XYZ file of C-alpha atoms in Angstrom:
705
model
C -21.642 -8.470 27.781
C -22.770 -6.039 25.032
C -25.706 -7.336 23.023
C -25.450 -8.022 19.303
C -27.558 -6.027 16.883
C -28.688 -7.121 13.432
C -25.938 -5.001 11.875
C -23.399 -6.686 14.149
C -24.472 -10.219 13.214
C -21.444 -12.453 12.691
C -20.463 -13.545 9.219
C -21.114 -17.235 8.491
C -17.420 -17.913 7.892
C -16.608 -16.870 11.463
C -19.793 -17.894 13.279
C -17.864 -19.323 16.243
C -16.281 -15.920 16.913
C -18.162 -12.943 18.387
C -19.260 -10.396 15.813
C -17.135 -7.384 15.017
C -19.549 -5.093 16.871
C -19.226 -7.141 20.052
C -15.435 -7.170 19.843
C -15.433 -3.423 19.232
C -17.552 -2.875 22.352
C -15.046 -4.913 24.362
C -12.169 -2.822 23.016
C -13.893 0.488 23.692
C -14.775 -0.693 27.205
C -11.135 -1.596 27.813
C -10.177 1.894 26.630
C -12.686 3.434 29.025
C -14.675 5.058 26.237
C -18.292 5.081 25.121
C -19.986 3.620 22.069
C -19.727 5.805 18.959
C -22.233 5.046 16.231
C -19.906 6.205 13.457
C -17.153 3.934 14.719
C -19.531 0.964 14.800
C -20.809 1.712 11.298
C -17.221 1.840 10.061
C -16.264 -1.443 11.751
C -19.279 -3.303 10.369
C -18.746 -1.887 6.857
C -15.079 -2.889 6.996
C -16.085 -6.394 8.018
C -18.572 -6.621 5.155
C -16.046 -5.314 2.619
C -13.445 -7.873 3.681
C -16.000 -10.678 3.328
C -17.299 -9.494 -0.044
C -13.999 -8.393 -1.555
C -15.466 -5.021 -2.552
C -13.104 -2.131 -1.870
C -14.272 0.412 0.695
C -13.640 4.133 1.147
C -14.625 5.331 4.627
C -14.652 8.974 5.578
C -14.454 9.090 9.362
C -14.405 12.577 10.820
C -12.165 13.635 13.668
C -13.330 12.076 16.921
C -14.809 8.971 15.287
C -12.042 6.708 16.570
C -11.270 5.258 13.149
C -8.197 3.313 14.316
C -10.368 0.933 16.343
C -12.949 1.038 13.569
C -10.594 -0.799 11.235
C -8.299 -2.629 13.685
C -11.058 -4.730 15.294
C -12.416 -6.221 12.027
C -8.870 -6.559 10.666
C -7.685 -8.519 13.695
C -10.836 -10.630 13.792
C -10.518 -11.553 10.126
C -6.788 -12.293 10.245
C -6.969 -14.587 13.282
C -10.113 -16.486 12.247
C -9.072 -17.060 8.618
C -5.239 -17.008 8.788
C -5.332 -14.347 6.069
C -2.828 -11.605 6.838
C -3.889 -7.943 6.987
C -1.498 -5.067 6.359
C -2.272 -1.696 7.946
C -0.462 1.345 6.545
C -0.258 4.771 8.153
C 0.967 8.048 6.669
C 3.077 9.307 9.561
C 5.500 7.918 12.087
C 3.391 9.420 14.876
C 0.273 7.531 13.789
C 2.330 4.384 13.251
C 3.601 4.602 16.820
C 0.073 5.211 18.122
C -1.264 2.135 16.333
C 1.624 -0.107 17.426
C 2.081 1.066 21.006
C -1.503 1.895 22.033
C -4.392 0.994 19.736
C -3.356 -2.434 18.456
C -2.114 -3.798 21.810
C -5.343 -2.568 23.422
C -7.536 -4.306 20.841
C -5.462 -7.490 20.976
C -5.644 -7.714 24.767
C -9.369 -6.946 24.801
C -10.398 -9.569 22.253
C -7.796 -12.347 22.456
C -9.919 -14.428 24.858
C -12.790 -14.340 22.342
C -10.675 -15.371 19.334
C -9.480 -18.857 18.337
C -5.925 -17.930 19.360
C -3.926 -14.895 20.527
C -3.225 -12.479 17.653
C 0.288 -11.858 16.342
C 1.269 -8.341 15.285
C 4.434 -6.902 13.750
C 5.913 -3.584 12.616
C 7.651 -3.318 9.238
C 9.689 -0.436 7.808
C 12.264 0.056 5.084
C 15.810 -1.286 5.500
C 17.309 2.138 6.006
C 15.207 2.647 9.148
C 17.200 -0.001 11.037
C 20.760 0.058 12.305
C 23.136 -2.368 10.556
C 25.156 -4.340 13.101
C 27.632 -5.503 10.463
C 28.330 -1.897 9.511
C 28.658 -0.926 13.176
C 31.191 -3.747 13.610
C 33.319 -2.403 10.764
C 32.156 -4.853 8.145
C 31.529 -2.104 5.605
C 34.202 0.296 4.366
C 33.985 3.789 5.865
C 32.243 6.493 3.923
C 34.448 8.526 1.632
C 33.877 11.653 3.708
C 35.545 11.468 7.108
C 34.102 12.847 10.297
C 36.600 15.678 10.182
C 36.225 17.183 6.726
C 32.463 17.363 6.359
C 30.963 20.798 5.712
C 28.206 22.140 7.884
C 24.883 20.924 6.509
C 21.415 22.201 7.434
C 18.953 19.549 8.510
C 15.339 20.141 7.603
C 12.245 18.719 9.234
C 11.586 16.866 6.009
C 14.682 14.731 6.543
C 13.006 12.872 9.375
C 9.974 14.870 10.473
C 9.133 13.010 13.660
C 12.638 13.138 15.149
C 12.968 15.514 18.052
C 16.147 17.024 19.321
C 19.389 17.811 17.540
C 20.644 21.104 16.274
C 19.716 22.877 13.113
C 23.148 22.265 11.646
C 25.362 19.206 11.690
C 29.076 19.878 11.428
C 31.994 17.478 11.816
C 32.118 17.647 15.625
C 28.373 17.158 16.039
C 28.427 14.323 13.525
C 31.205 12.551 15.383
C 29.301 12.760 18.673
C 26.139 11.450 17.042
C 27.936 8.464 15.516
C 29.557 7.586 18.851
C 26.126 7.753 20.467
C 24.687 5.508 17.763
C 27.406 2.915 18.326
C 26.632 2.863 22.039
C 22.911 2.623 21.347
C 23.473 -0.334 19.019
C 24.545 -2.381 22.027
C 21.425 -1.464 23.989
C 18.522 -1.486 21.531
C 16.397 -4.568 20.965
C 14.847 -3.276 17.729
C 17.505 -1.204 15.971
C 14.620 1.008 14.832
C 15.638 4.623 14.280
C 12.378 5.853 15.735
C 13.194 4.244 19.076
C 16.211 6.549 19.392
C 15.184 9.674 21.322
C 16.364 12.312 20.746
C 17.067 11.554 17.127
C 20.100 12.163 14.947
C 20.693 13.744 11.563
C 20.349 11.828 8.324
C 24.087 12.161 7.778
C 24.867 10.443 11.078
C 22.298 7.715 10.456
C 23.875 6.910 7.089
C 27.064 5.984 8.936
C 25.321 3.043 10.651
C 22.658 1.857 8.193
C 22.447 0.380 4.697
C 19.864 0.271 1.945
C 18.235 -2.966 0.820
C 20.495 -3.023 -2.263
C 23.611 -2.657 -0.091
C 22.578 -5.398 2.338
C 24.633 -8.607 2.079
C 21.561 -10.738 2.624
C 21.661 -14.331 3.908
C 25.460 -14.506 3.623
C 26.011 -11.651 6.064
C 27.998 -12.940 9.076
C 25.535 -11.179 11.391
C 22.346 -12.297 9.673
C 21.180 -14.030 12.853
C 21.182 -10.714 14.722
C 20.081 -8.510 11.810
C 17.415 -6.024 12.905
C 15.648 -5.527 9.529
C 15.674 -9.292 8.911
C 14.132 -9.881 12.343
C 11.392 -7.384 11.492
C 10.718 -9.123 8.180
C 10.673 -12.563 9.785
C 8.136 -11.347 12.339
C 6.006 -9.823 9.576
C 5.935 -13.110 7.667
C 4.159 -14.881 10.544
C 2.071 -12.003 11.897
C -1.684 -11.682 11.570
C -1.578 -7.881 11.308
C 1.469 -6.029 9.994
C 1.710 -2.275 10.537
C 3.754 -0.391 7.952
C 3.758 3.052 6.302
C 2.863 4.668 2.995
C 6.526 4.869 1.985
C 6.655 1.067 1.972
C 3.450 0.954 -0.063
C 5.081 3.379 -2.478
C 8.016 1.012 -2.962
C 5.650 -1.919 -3.454
C 3.513 0.020 -5.943
C 6.609 1.092 -7.879
C 7.318 -2.495 -8.861
C 8.805 -4.137 -5.766
C 5.816 -5.911 -4.205
C 8.165 -8.319 -2.424
C 8.937 -5.696 0.214
C 5.603 -6.641 1.817
C 4.670 -10.099 3.090
C 1.785 -11.922 1.402
C -1.536 -10.473 2.500
C -5.231 -10.606 1.601
C -6.408 -7.267 2.995
C -4.810 -3.816 2.848
C -6.010 -1.091 5.229
C -4.760 2.405 4.374
C -5.195 5.072 7.053
C -4.843 8.718 5.968
C -5.548 7.357 2.495
C -5.770 10.833 0.962
C -1.948 10.942 1.104
C -1.293 7.607 -0.599
C -1.158 8.881 -4.175
C 1.454 11.533 -3.342
C 3.554 9.011 -1.382
C 3.525 6.549 -4.282
C 4.472 9.362 -6.654
C 7.396 10.300 -4.402
C 8.607 6.698 -4.273
C 8.413 6.438 -8.059
C 10.296 9.715 -8.681
C 13.936 9.419 -9.793
C 16.763 11.966 -9.872
C 20.013 12.178 -11.833
C 22.876 14.677 -11.601
C 26.614 14.828 -12.199
C 27.436 14.372 -8.470
C 25.235 11.236 -8.372
C 27.030 9.744 -11.399
C 30.478 10.695 -10.102
C 29.788 9.209 -6.660
C 28.823 5.884 -8.265
C 31.977 5.929 -10.369
C 34.172 6.588 -7.320
C 32.637 3.650 -5.470
C 33.328 1.380 -8.443
C 36.968 2.475 -8.665
C 37.513 2.309 -4.938
C 35.983 -1.061 -4.187
C 36.466 -2.973 -7.425
C 39.381 -1.240 -9.181
C 37.445 -1.160 -12.454
C 37.870 1.470 -15.116
C 35.214 4.158 -15.091
C 36.703 6.347 -17.836
C 33.685 5.946 -20.116
C 31.287 6.716 -17.280
C 33.365 9.776 -16.390
C 33.262 11.029 -19.979
C 29.524 10.377 -20.144
C 29.039 12.257 -16.870
C 30.929 15.262 -18.223
C 28.848 15.235 -21.422
C 25.685 14.968 -19.367
C 26.778 17.934 -17.249
C 27.380 20.025 -20.348
C 24.022 19.055 -21.816
C 21.975 19.912 -18.729
C 23.932 23.121 -18.065
C 21.988 24.802 -20.838
C 18.599 23.479 -19.815
C 16.057 25.892 -18.364
C 14.462 25.019 -15.023
C 11.199 23.671 -16.376
C 9.363 20.515 -17.351
C 9.589 18.905 -20.783
C 6.171 17.486 -21.670
C 7.205 16.795 -25.271
C 10.412 15.041 -24.249
C 13.936 16.187 -23.510
C 16.041 17.937 -26.175
C 17.907 15.553 -28.454
C 21.303 16.496 -27.028
C 20.232 15.698 -23.478
C 18.668 12.421 -24.552
C 21.882 11.386 -26.319
C 23.888 12.287 -23.194
C 21.549 10.148 -21.086
C 22.013 7.238 -23.455
C 25.768 7.586 -23.068
C 25.426 7.520 -19.270
C 23.159 4.472 -19.528
C 25.552 2.577 -21.795
C 28.619 3.473 -19.734
C 26.891 2.442 -16.493
C 25.924 -0.864 -18.108
C 29.581 -1.432 -18.947
C 30.680 -0.738 -15.369
C 28.003 -3.096 -14.047
C 29.366 -5.855 -16.265
C 32.879 -5.183 -14.996
C 31.653 -5.377 -11.395
C 30.316 -8.902 -11.884
C 32.583 -11.779 -10.769
C 34.539 -13.330 -13.605
C 33.244 -16.629 -14.967
C 34.650 -19.586 -13.071
C 35.778 -17.510 -10.090
C 34.560 -18.902 -6.779
C 32.382 -16.431 -4.966
C 33.614 -15.524 -1.488
C 31.722 -16.977 1.457
C 30.953 -13.447 2.654
C 30.190 -10.917 -0.117
C 32.392 -7.840 -0.325
C 30.359 -4.976 1.203
C 32.275 -2.363 -0.766
C 31.517 -4.160 -4.016
C 27.868 -4.383 -2.998
C 27.769 -0.618 -2.408
C 29.384 0.049 -5.786
C 26.989 -2.271 -7.609
C 23.913 -0.682 -6.033
C 25.073 2.875 -6.841
C 25.938 2.105 -10.476
C 22.741 0.093 -10.942
C 20.728 3.093 -9.774
C 22.476 5.373 -12.289
C 21.857 2.843 -15.077
C 18.162 2.421 -14.294
C 17.458 6.143 -13.966
C 19.362 7.078 -17.134
C 17.568 4.320 -19.048
C 14.215 5.568 -17.791
C 14.897 9.207 -18.674
C 16.300 8.369 -22.093
C 13.211 6.342 -22.962
C 10.213 7.116 -25.111
C 9.280 10.813 -24.686
C 5.631 9.896 -25.274
C 5.650 7.505 -22.304
C 4.052 7.857 -18.905
C 6.714 10.001 -17.187
C 7.094 13.729 -16.835
C 10.712 14.914 -16.790
C 11.879 18.254 -15.463
C 15.069 20.108 -14.623
C 15.805 21.786 -11.302
C 18.540 24.241 -10.411
C 19.899 25.713 -7.173
C 17.657 28.530 -6.056
C 14.213 29.249 -4.724
C 10.828 27.834 -5.523
C 9.529 24.675 -7.094
C 12.491 24.443 -9.471
C 15.093 24.675 -6.705
C 17.810 22.040 -6.743
C 19.034 20.150 -3.703
C 21.504 21.392 -1.120
C 24.410 19.966 -3.110
C 23.957 22.859 -5.532
C 23.710 20.554 -8.543
C 21.468 20.857 -11.555
C 19.280 17.751 -11.657
C 16.914 15.945 -13.923
C 13.844 14.409 -12.319
C 11.351 11.879 -13.655
C 7.973 11.153 -12.080
C 4.992 9.128 -13.279
C 2.155 11.107 -14.805
C -0.257 9.117 -12.706
C -0.008 6.359 -10.129
C -3.609 5.117 -10.135
C -2.614 2.222 -12.366
C 0.362 1.349 -10.151
C -1.847 1.297 -7.058
C -4.513 -0.750 -8.789
C -2.021 -3.271 -10.228
C 0.491 -3.700 -7.414
C -1.499 -2.933 -4.261
C -5.095 -3.928 -4.972
C -4.801 -6.876 -7.321
C -6.297 -10.001 -5.715
C -6.803 -8.331 -2.337
C -9.348 -6.068 -0.651
C -8.529 -2.433 0.017
C -9.975 -0.473 2.939
C -9.193 3.238 2.604
C -9.999 5.683 5.386
C -9.378 9.310 6.303
C -11.197 12.292 7.713
C -11.050 13.808 4.204
C -11.973 11.369 1.446
C -15.155 13.016 0.186
C -14.267 16.148 -1.784
C -17.005 18.409 -3.049
C -19.492 15.936 -1.623
C -18.148 13.029 -3.702
C -15.715 10.148 -3.184
C -14.955 10.044 -6.904
C -11.959 12.452 -6.981
C -10.004 10.501 -4.369
C -11.192 7.135 -5.709
C -9.642 7.929 -9.092
C -6.249 8.588 -7.520
C -6.436 5.157 -5.858
C -7.038 3.295 -9.089
C -10.776 2.898 -8.519
C -13.245 3.860 -11.231
C -16.878 4.954 -11.033
C -19.076 2.937 -8.724
C -21.221 0.325 -10.371
C -24.172 1.856 -12.166
C -22.600 5.338 -12.206
C -20.908 7.204 -15.028
C -17.402 8.601 -14.903
C -18.788 12.136 -14.835
C -17.898 13.894 -11.600
C -19.443 17.273 -12.272
C -17.309 20.085 -10.955
C -14.447 17.725 -10.257
C -13.853 16.971 -13.938
C -13.412 13.649 -15.714
C -11.026 10.834 -14.915
C -7.500 11.113 -16.270
C -7.094 7.456 -17.179
C -9.308 4.680 -18.418
C -10.990 2.885 -15.566
C -12.888 0.288 -17.520
C -11.146 -2.522 -15.665
C -11.259 -0.796 -12.292
C -12.565 -2.890 -9.395
C -15.877 -2.187 -7.691
C -15.992 -0.110 -4.534
C -18.338 1.745 -2.248
C -17.985 4.977 -0.315
C -19.258 5.525 3.214
C -19.267 8.695 5.296
C -19.798 7.728 8.938
C -19.907 11.355 10.005
C -18.372 12.889 13.080
C -19.407 13.193 16.721
C -18.969 16.951 16.366
C -21.796 19.383 15.596
C -19.769 21.641 13.309
C -22.583 24.108 12.627
C -22.949 24.786 16.363
C -19.305 24.516 17.329
C -17.717 26.581 14.575
C -18.128 29.463 12.133
C -16.619 29.641 8.659
C -15.973 33.312 7.936
C -14.966 34.256 4.384
C -13.517 37.751 3.975
C -15.489 38.507 0.835
C -14.559 42.185 0.917
C -10.821 41.544 0.531
C -9.181 41.828 -2.897
C -8.426 38.644 -4.797
C -4.976 37.216 -3.947
C -2.216 38.507 -6.147
C -3.190 42.168 -6.205
C -0.499 44.579 -5.043
C -2.739 46.202 -2.427
C -3.559 42.900 -0.760
C -0.771 42.420 1.864
C -1.522 45.559 3.863
C -5.269 44.999 3.763
C -4.817 41.372 4.720
C -2.575 42.308 7.661
C -5.317 44.584 8.960
C -7.818 41.723 8.677
C -5.524 39.268 10.470
C -4.803 41.739 13.282
C -8.505 42.433 13.851
C -9.307 38.735 14.064
C -6.423 37.909 16.401
C -7.257 40.842 18.665
C -10.831 39.602 18.940
C -9.631 36.089 19.747
C -7.060 37.276 22.282
C -4.338 35.365 20.430
C -5.262 31.654 20.285
C -4.664 31.548 16.527
C -3.263 28.992 14.113
C -2.293 30.757 10.890
C -2.118 28.508 7.818
C -0.325 30.118 4.913
C 0.217 29.006 1.342
C 3.938 29.821 1.380
C 6.768 30.225 3.868
C 7.303 33.775 2.654
C 3.692 34.703 3.421
C 3.883 33.148 6.895
C 7.106 34.987 7.753
C 5.763 38.310 6.451
C 2.520 37.954 8.394
C 4.403 37.037 11.579
C 6.591 40.132 11.254
C 3.575 42.370 10.636
C 1.663 40.982 13.623
C 4.635 41.408 15.955
C 4.604 45.100 15.084
C 0.856 45.476 15.638
C 0.034 43.093 18.502
C 1.318 42.186 21.956
C 0.426 38.483 21.902
C 3.263 35.982 21.316
C 3.734 35.177 17.616
C 5.481 31.907 16.758
C 6.557 31.138 13.203
C 7.546 27.889 11.562
C 11.260 27.746 10.880
C 12.261 29.615 14.028
C 12.497 26.364 16.025
C 11.796 22.701 15.516
C 8.143 22.159 14.698
C 7.354 19.909 17.713
C 8.768 22.576 20.028
C 6.708 25.318 18.378
C 3.495 23.282 18.573
C 4.181 22.468 22.227
C 4.759 26.151 23.059
C 1.600 27.111 21.156
C -0.469 24.541 23.061
C 0.851 25.670 26.439
C 0.231 29.420 25.990
C -3.401 30.339 25.308
C -2.385 33.804 24.085
C 0.114 32.495 21.546
C -0.306 32.395 17.775
C 1.474 29.946 15.465
C 2.017 30.719 11.779
C 3.273 28.197 9.258
C 2.814 26.265 6.043
C 2.050 22.719 4.873
C 3.132 20.759 7.975
C 0.668 22.773 10.066
C -2.188 22.327 7.602
C -2.192 18.578 8.200
C -0.202 17.777 11.321
C -1.368 19.877 14.263
C -3.758 18.555 16.910
C -4.300 21.202 19.598
C -7.714 20.815 21.251
C -9.202 23.364 23.617
C -9.315 27.180 23.690
C -5.646 27.516 22.659
C -6.786 27.116 19.046
C -9.972 29.169 18.789
C -9.169 30.760 15.450
C -7.750 29.173 12.297
C -6.751 31.646 9.596
C -6.277 30.454 6.007
C -4.625 33.171 3.954
C -5.655 31.911 0.497
C -6.994 28.892 -1.339
C -3.972 26.550 -1.468
C -3.774 25.800 -5.163
C -0.576 24.097 -6.333
C 1.939 26.388 -7.956
C 1.114 26.776 -11.657
C 4.659 25.665 -12.506
C 4.553 22.519 -10.357
C 5.907 19.977 -12.871
C 3.774 16.982 -11.897
C 0.513 18.846 -11.249
C 0.801 20.900 -14.447
C 1.490 17.734 -16.463
C -1.512 15.957 -14.934
C -3.667 18.992 -15.651
C -2.527 19.047 -19.265
C -3.342 15.352 -19.704
C -6.798 15.882 -18.184
C -7.472 18.741 -20.604
C -6.323 16.669 -23.575
C -8.641 13.818 -22.572
C -11.665 16.102 -22.527
C -11.768 16.862 -18.825
C -10.997 19.982 -16.841
C -7.408 19.915 -15.638
C -7.966 22.918 -13.433
C -10.952 21.401 -11.666
C -9.666 17.863 -11.519
C -6.089 18.562 -10.435
C -5.804 22.062 -8.980
C -9.205 22.424 -7.345
C -9.181 18.858 -5.988
C -5.728 19.436 -4.485
C -6.923 22.682 -2.906
C -10.108 21.026 -1.612
C -8.108 18.379 0.213
C -5.913 20.955 1.934
C -8.865 23.210 2.758
C -10.589 20.252 4.428
C -7.426 19.358 6.326
C -6.695 22.936 7.352
C -10.234 23.737 8.510
C -10.194 20.448 10.404
C -7.562 21.853 12.777
C -10.242 23.912 14.571
C -12.608 21.375 16.141
C -10.768 18.478 17.793
C -13.186 17.619 20.639
C -16.913 17.954 21.344
C -16.240 20.988 23.557
C -14.117 22.986 21.105
C -15.529 26.242 19.718
C -14.072 28.694 17.234
C -13.838 30.356 13.834
C -12.159 29.379 10.580
C -11.365 32.606 8.730
C -10.598 32.316 5.006
C -9.061 35.510 3.635
C -9.699 34.583 0.007
C -12.996 35.889 -1.429
C -12.908 33.327 -4.249
C -14.278 30.760 -1.794
C -17.696 32.415 -2.162
C -17.340 34.297 -5.458
C -15.714 31.765 -7.814
C -17.590 28.980 -9.570
C -15.423 26.333 -7.889
C -15.980 27.820 -4.433
C -18.990 25.618 -3.745
C -16.897 22.505 -4.446
C -14.319 23.677 -1.910
C -16.952 24.554 0.690
C -18.585 21.132 0.344
C -15.190 19.579 1.060
C -14.805 21.438 4.372
C -16.548 20.666 7.672
C -20.100 22.104 7.602
C -19.495 25.156 9.800
C -22.043 27.940 10.125
C -21.167 30.328 7.252
C -20.820 34.109 7.239
C -19.098 36.836 5.247
C -19.629 39.440 7.973
C -16.446 40.159 9.905
C -18.377 41.694 12.788
C -20.176 38.387 13.308
C -16.873 36.507 13.376
C -15.091 38.923 15.709
C -18.065 39.080 18.074
C -18.050 35.307 18.364
C -14.311 35.304 19.013
C -14.640 37.937 21.728
C -17.318 35.878 23.454
C -15.042 32.840 23.366
C -12.070 34.800 24.713
C -14.191 35.991 27.642
C -15.124 32.458 28.678
C -13.398 31.193 31.825
């Protein structure tokens, strides 16, 4: 039996239960691992934060084993106090790891030492589960048949963790997928989309699932077999509920009821939470969206939608003349009036969709009517939001079909979008009120400070400290009522200064100069030649990645893989299996690749990954920061870049035996004033600006057996 240390001493409230440190030792022993001091420090700090109610930010470097570092104290607290803990992960892959490996391991290792066996549950959004009533024909078929659908490209963003399927989904493929889904519905015990391997396209999944607004609820004839209701029932009695940041985004956007009551919230990969909440709180409106809602109302309720049709046409005319840009001072008067017309017409249709007074409601609600009501309600709410006070807390922008940040969706429609200027208040109000938050990630301390990330999570300066964050700028919103918190960096088991080199190509021209591409290609080729392949290339744009891949294929003989040429999981698998291969790509590779060993001996970062200057949300946040006396560039753009630089550089060292070089081809990392902030955000590699030093190290590594 592992001995207890002073730091592991049990809290008085749970004195009959072994301390968190003891339970962690049992879990690690069951896993076959060894004690990690950083993991123990994290577990004890998490335990203390839960007891005190003070929020905690824990930076736990790669290799710390942070999942067990928060799961052990979470499980111990939930079982001994009957206070539920919710654990949220950023990705489906991490969610699966927690549910299928880490949490069952901890539960089995400690259940004999707890007052009772722990109960755990998995919770996702409604649309992630198959709807048995829809499968049985309870819902009307979609307006588009399986035989007249155009070919539609399916991107990795649609459902990034799904493997399999073709790049395009035409009518024949769609029909086969739906037939397969119907067969699977009779076999699955969860109805969870992520249990279906290989996966299917979003279009096929829509044929067998419903949103929460479309669900018939308790009156559904198949409520007793309903997969999402089963998941919610299990969550309501579980000690630990595992969910994802998308669900937190819905809760933070004003629907806290999507989560069961809980006293503690643990957020893994917490650096992504702000962006996920922003995405959940972003709304879109276009003519096709309005027209689709009107068609549903006519089809399933036979109500007149003439006014909504006229309003849609006026809206289309108004936005046709809009430039693809944001509107910080509010939309033009003509567009605002058109939005008000859409809002008022949608309100009228909603009234018509309600049952007449005195009419007995049917025992089973009409699914078609439910679909129409949800679609029209969405149009009403979005139009009302966009037509609101231009001095409010939203930023509105217009997108059009095309390339870049202003590109519209695949439907080719011009759209209006509205997103909150900041979500710190939403997180603080809806996620942290009256509960303790534990936030963890390998990258929470940026520029040597937790303050930049803490602000995005609704947490103000730590007690006794001012709001000044030096290079990072000043807070964007008032944090006078922000709850207290502490930050803790438990380090990493890796010796970054001995295991890796950070080479900055100081001699290269600053990005943006016309002479740069050819010079950069020469630099990339020299580095890859020295490494013998074994390179992960992280680029700031798809265009840059494709151009670099083409240039290297002309110059080198090693295999060059490029994102977009195959599904990402297949490319990563091929890269990991061939030590000579190189993989080039963009954002998904910056944060999602874990390839330990000599296969990834060189990570190339082509430039500091600042957001695009015309990014509507980032530019609006920067403007607000400037107006409040801070530095929008430092607070928004540099902080964003620091997070990605830390994530990208973190791809190099994944185990204690890994060795390699991170090569940054942007001289501003060592020449610009903000460069030191970025460097402090990255792992502390041994630094150099001498290419000969970097290539010599790579050659030595490539010669190792």
